[in-house]
PDB file of C-alpha atoms in Angstrom:
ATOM      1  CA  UNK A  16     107.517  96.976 110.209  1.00 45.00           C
ATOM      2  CA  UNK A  17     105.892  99.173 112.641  1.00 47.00           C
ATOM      3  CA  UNK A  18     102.069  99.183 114.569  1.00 48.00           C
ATOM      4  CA  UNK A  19     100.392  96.457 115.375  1.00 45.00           C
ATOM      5  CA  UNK A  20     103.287  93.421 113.532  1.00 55.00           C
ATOM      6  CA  UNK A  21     105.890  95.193 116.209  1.00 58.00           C
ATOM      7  CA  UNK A  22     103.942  94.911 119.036  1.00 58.00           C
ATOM      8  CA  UNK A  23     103.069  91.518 118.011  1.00 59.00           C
ATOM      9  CA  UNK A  24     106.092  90.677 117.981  1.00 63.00           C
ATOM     10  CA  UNK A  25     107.163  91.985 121.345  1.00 61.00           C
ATOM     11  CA  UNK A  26     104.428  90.270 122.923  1.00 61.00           C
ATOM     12  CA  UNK A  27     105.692  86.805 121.125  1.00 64.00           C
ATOM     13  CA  UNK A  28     109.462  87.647 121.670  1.00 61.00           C
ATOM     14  CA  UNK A  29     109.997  85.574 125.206  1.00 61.00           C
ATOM     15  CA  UNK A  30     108.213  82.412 123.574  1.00 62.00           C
ATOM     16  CA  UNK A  31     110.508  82.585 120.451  1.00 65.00           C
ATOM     17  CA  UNK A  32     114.125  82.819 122.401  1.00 64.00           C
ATOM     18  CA  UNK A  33     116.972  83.805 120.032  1.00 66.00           C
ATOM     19  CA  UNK A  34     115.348  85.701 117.516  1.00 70.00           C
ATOM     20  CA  UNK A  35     116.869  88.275 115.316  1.00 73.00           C
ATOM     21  CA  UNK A  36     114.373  90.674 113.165  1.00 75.00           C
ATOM     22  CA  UNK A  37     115.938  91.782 109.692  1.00 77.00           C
ATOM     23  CA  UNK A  38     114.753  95.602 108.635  1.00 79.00           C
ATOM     24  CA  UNK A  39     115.046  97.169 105.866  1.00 79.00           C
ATOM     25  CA  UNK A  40     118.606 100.264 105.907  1.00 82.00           C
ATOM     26  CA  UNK A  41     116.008 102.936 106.251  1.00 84.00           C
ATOM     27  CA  UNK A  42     114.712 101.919 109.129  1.00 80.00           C
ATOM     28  CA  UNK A  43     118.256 102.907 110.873  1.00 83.00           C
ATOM     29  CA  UNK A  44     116.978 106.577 110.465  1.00 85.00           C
ATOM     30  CA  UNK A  45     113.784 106.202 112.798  1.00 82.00           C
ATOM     31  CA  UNK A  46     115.692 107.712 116.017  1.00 83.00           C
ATOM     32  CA  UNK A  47     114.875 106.358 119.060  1.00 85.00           C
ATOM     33  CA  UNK A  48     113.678 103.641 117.060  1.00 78.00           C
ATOM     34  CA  UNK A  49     116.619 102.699 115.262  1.00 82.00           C
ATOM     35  CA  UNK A  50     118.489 102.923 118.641  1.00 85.00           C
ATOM     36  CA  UNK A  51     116.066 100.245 120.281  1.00 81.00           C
ATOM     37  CA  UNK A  52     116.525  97.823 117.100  1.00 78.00           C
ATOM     38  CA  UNK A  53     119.786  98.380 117.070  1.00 80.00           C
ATOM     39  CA  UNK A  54     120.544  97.279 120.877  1.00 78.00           C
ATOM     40  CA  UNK A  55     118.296  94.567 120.504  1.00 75.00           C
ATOM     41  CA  UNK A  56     120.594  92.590 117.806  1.00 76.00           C
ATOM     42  CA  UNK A  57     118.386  94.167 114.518  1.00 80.00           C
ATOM     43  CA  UNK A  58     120.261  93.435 111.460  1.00 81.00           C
ATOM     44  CA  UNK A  59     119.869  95.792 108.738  1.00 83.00           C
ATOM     45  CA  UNK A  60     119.706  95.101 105.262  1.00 80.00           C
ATOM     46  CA  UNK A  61     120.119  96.829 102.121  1.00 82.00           C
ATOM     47  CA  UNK A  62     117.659  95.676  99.635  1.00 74.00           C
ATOM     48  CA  UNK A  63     119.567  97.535  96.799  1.00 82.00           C
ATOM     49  CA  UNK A  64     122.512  95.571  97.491  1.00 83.00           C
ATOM     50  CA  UNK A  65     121.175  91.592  97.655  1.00 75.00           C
ATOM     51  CA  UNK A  66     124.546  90.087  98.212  1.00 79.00           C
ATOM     52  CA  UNK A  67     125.663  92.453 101.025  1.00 80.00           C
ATOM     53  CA  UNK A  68     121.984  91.438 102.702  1.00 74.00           C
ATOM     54  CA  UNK A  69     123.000  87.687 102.326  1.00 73.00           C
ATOM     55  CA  UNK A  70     126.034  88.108 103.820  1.00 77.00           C
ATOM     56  CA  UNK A  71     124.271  89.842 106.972  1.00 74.00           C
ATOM     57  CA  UNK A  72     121.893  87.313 107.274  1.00 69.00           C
ATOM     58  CA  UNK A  73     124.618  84.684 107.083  1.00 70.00           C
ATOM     59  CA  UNK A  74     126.463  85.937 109.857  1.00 68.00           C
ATOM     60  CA  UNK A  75     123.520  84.980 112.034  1.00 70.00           C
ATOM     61  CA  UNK A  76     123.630  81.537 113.475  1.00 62.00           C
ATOM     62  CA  UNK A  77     121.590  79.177 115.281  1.00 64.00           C
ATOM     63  CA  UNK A  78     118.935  82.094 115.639  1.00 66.00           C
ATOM     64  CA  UNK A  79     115.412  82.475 114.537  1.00 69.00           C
ATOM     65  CA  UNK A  80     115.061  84.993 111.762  1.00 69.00           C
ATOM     66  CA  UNK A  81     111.923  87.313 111.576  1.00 69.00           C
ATOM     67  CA  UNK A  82     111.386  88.625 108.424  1.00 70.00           C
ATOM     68  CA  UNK A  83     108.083  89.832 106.589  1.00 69.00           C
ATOM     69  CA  UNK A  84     108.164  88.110 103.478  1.00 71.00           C
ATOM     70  CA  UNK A  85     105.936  91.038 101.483  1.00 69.00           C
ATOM     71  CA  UNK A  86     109.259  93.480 101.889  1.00 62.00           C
ATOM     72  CA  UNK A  87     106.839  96.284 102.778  1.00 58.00           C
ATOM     73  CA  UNK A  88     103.532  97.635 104.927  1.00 59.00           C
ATOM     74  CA  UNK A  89     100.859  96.955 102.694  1.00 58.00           C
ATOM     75  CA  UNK A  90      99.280 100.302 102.903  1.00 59.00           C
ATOM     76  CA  UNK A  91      96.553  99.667  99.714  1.00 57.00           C
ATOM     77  CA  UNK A  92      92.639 100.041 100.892  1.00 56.00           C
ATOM     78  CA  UNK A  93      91.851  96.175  99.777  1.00 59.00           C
ATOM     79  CA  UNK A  94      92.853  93.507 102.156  1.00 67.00           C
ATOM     80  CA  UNK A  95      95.516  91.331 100.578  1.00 73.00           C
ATOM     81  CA  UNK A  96      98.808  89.826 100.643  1.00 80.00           C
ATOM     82  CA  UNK A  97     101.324  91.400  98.542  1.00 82.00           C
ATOM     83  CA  UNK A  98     103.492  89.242  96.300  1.00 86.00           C
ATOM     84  CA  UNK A  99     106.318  87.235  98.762  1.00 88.00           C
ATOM     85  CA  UNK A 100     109.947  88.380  98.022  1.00 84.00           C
ATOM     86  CA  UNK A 101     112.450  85.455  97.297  1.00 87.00           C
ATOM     87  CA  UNK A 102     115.413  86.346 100.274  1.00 82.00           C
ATOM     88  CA  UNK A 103     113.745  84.853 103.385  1.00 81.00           C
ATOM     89  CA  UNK A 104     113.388  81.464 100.890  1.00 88.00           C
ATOM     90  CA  UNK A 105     116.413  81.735 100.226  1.00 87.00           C
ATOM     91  CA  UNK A 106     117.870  82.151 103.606  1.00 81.00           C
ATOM     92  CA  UNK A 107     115.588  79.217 104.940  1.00 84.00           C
ATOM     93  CA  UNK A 108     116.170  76.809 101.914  1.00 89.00           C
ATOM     94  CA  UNK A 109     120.116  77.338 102.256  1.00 84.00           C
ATOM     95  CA  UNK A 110     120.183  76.675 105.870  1.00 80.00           C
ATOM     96  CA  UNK A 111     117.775  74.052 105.597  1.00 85.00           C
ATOM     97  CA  UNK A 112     115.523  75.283 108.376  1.00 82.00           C
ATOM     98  CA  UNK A 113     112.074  75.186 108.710  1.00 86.00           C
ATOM     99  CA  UNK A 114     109.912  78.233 108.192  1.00 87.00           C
ATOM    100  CA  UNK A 115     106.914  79.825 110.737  1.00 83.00           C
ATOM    101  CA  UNK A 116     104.247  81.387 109.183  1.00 85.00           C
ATOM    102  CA  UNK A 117     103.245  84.286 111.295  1.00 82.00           C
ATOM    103  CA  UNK A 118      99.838  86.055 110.164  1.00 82.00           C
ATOM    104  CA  UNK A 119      98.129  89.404 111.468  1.00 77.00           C
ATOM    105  CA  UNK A 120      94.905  90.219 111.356  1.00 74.00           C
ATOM    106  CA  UNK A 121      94.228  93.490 110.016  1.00 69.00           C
ATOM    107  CA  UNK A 122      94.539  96.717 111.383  1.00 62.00           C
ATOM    108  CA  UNK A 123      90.878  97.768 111.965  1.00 57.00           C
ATOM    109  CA  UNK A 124      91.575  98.127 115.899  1.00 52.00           C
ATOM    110  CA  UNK A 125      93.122 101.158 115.719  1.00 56.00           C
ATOM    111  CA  UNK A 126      90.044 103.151 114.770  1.00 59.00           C
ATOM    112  CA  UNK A 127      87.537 100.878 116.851  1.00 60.00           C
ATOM    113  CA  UNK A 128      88.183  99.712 120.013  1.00 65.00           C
ATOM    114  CA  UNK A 129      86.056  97.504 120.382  1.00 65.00           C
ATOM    115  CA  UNK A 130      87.945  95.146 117.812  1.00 65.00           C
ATOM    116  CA  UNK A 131      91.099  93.578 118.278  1.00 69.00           C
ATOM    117  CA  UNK A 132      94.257  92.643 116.997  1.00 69.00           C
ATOM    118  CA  UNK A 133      95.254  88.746 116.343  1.00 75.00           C
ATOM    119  CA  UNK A 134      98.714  87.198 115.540  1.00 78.00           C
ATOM    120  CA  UNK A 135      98.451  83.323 114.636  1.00 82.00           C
ATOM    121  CA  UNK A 136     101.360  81.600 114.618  1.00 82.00           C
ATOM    122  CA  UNK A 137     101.050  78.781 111.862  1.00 86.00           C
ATOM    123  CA  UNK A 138     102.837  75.293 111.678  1.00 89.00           C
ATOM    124  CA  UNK A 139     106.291  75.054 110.593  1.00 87.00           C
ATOM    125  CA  UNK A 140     107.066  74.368 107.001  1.00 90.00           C
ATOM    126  CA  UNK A 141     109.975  71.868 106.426  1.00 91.00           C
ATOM    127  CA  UNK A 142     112.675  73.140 104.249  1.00 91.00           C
ATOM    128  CA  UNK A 143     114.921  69.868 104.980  1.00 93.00           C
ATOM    129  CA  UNK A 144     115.909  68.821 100.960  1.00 96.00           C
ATOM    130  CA  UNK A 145     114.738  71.458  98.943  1.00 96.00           C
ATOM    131  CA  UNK A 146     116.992  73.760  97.111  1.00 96.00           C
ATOM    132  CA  UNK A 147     116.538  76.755  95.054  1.00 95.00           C
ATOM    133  CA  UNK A 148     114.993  75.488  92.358  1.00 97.00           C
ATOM    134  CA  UNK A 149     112.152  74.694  94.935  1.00 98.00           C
ATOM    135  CA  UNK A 150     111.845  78.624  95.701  1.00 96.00           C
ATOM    136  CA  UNK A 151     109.635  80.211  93.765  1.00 96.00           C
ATOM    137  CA  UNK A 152     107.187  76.867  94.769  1.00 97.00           C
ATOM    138  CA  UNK A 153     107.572  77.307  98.145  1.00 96.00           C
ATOM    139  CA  UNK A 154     107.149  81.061  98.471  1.00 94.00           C
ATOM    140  CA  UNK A 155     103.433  80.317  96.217  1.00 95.00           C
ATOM    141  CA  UNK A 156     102.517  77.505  98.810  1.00 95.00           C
ATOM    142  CA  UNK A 157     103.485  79.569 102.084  1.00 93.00           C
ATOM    143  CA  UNK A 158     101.818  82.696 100.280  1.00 92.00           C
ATOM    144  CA  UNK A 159      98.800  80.373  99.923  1.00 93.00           C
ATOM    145  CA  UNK A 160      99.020  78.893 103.647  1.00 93.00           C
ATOM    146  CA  UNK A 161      99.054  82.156 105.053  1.00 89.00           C
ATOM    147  CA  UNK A 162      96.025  84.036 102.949  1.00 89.00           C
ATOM    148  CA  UNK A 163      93.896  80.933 104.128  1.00 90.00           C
ATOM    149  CA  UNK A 164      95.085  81.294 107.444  1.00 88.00           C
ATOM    150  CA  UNK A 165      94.134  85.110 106.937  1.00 83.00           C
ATOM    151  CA  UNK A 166      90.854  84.454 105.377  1.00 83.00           C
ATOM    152  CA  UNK A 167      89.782  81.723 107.659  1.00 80.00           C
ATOM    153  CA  UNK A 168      90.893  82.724 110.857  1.00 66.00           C
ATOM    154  CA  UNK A 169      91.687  86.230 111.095  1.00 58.00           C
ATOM    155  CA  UNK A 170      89.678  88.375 108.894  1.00 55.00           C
ATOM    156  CA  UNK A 171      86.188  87.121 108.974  1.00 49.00           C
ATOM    157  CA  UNK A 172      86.706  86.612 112.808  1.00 46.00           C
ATOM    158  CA  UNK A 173      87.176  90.921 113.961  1.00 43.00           C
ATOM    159  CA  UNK A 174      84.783  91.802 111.182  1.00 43.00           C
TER     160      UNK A 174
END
């Protein structure tokens, strides 16, 4: 997490009251960084240690969870989505919530001014009945949602 998803997410933060981003451990050594996370309610995860994340993420209640999805910045030179990890499924399909996609556009802005960044919120996608043998489904169809929304909306349009 860091450019242009952060600030997007600061600018969306007092339209999405009670939210609580989830970071990967490392991010606790970024400094000043880590300190600003860390006062704002950041929870940190350990991705080496699955159940110890769950348990985090568990201890959060009625709050809106933030997560990116891919795990990681995808830093390749082709414009893609990188394969959805399974805990923010997970999370959502156990507490029955519903889930936001949230797509950026990418990151040419920060070579050419004259583009721009865009963050589109999608619709919500129910979770209400499914369990976890509905994951792996779900993460495909969200992956989907969100590389049309990408496609569509967001790529072609700053080109």
């Amino acid at each position: 997490m860091a450019g242009p998803p952060l600030v997007g997410m600061f600018y969306a933060w007092d339209k999405i009251n009670k939210t609580v981003i989830v970071v990967k451990r490392e991010f606790w050594y970024m400094g000043i960084v880590a300190l600003a996370a860390y006062k704002s309610g950041t929870v940190f995860i350990d991705r080496k240690k699955p159940k110890d994340a769950y348990k985090s993420l568990g201890k959060i209640k009625k709050a809106k969870v933030w997560i990116y999805p891919e795990g990681t910045r995808n830093t390749g030179n082709t414009v893609k989505l990188l394969p959805f990890k399974k805990g923010a499924f997970t999370l959502a399909v156990d507490a029955q919530v519903p889930i936001i996609p949230v797509v950026f556009s990418p990151h040419y802005f920060i070579n050419d001014k004259k583009r721009k960044a865009i963050m589109r919120c999608l619709e919500p996608v129910p979770t209400e009945g499914l369990t976890s043998e509905d994951i792996p489904e779900l993460q495909e169809r969200l992956h989907q949602i969100m590389w049309d929304a990408f496609n569509k909306d967001l790529n072609i349009s700053i080109r």
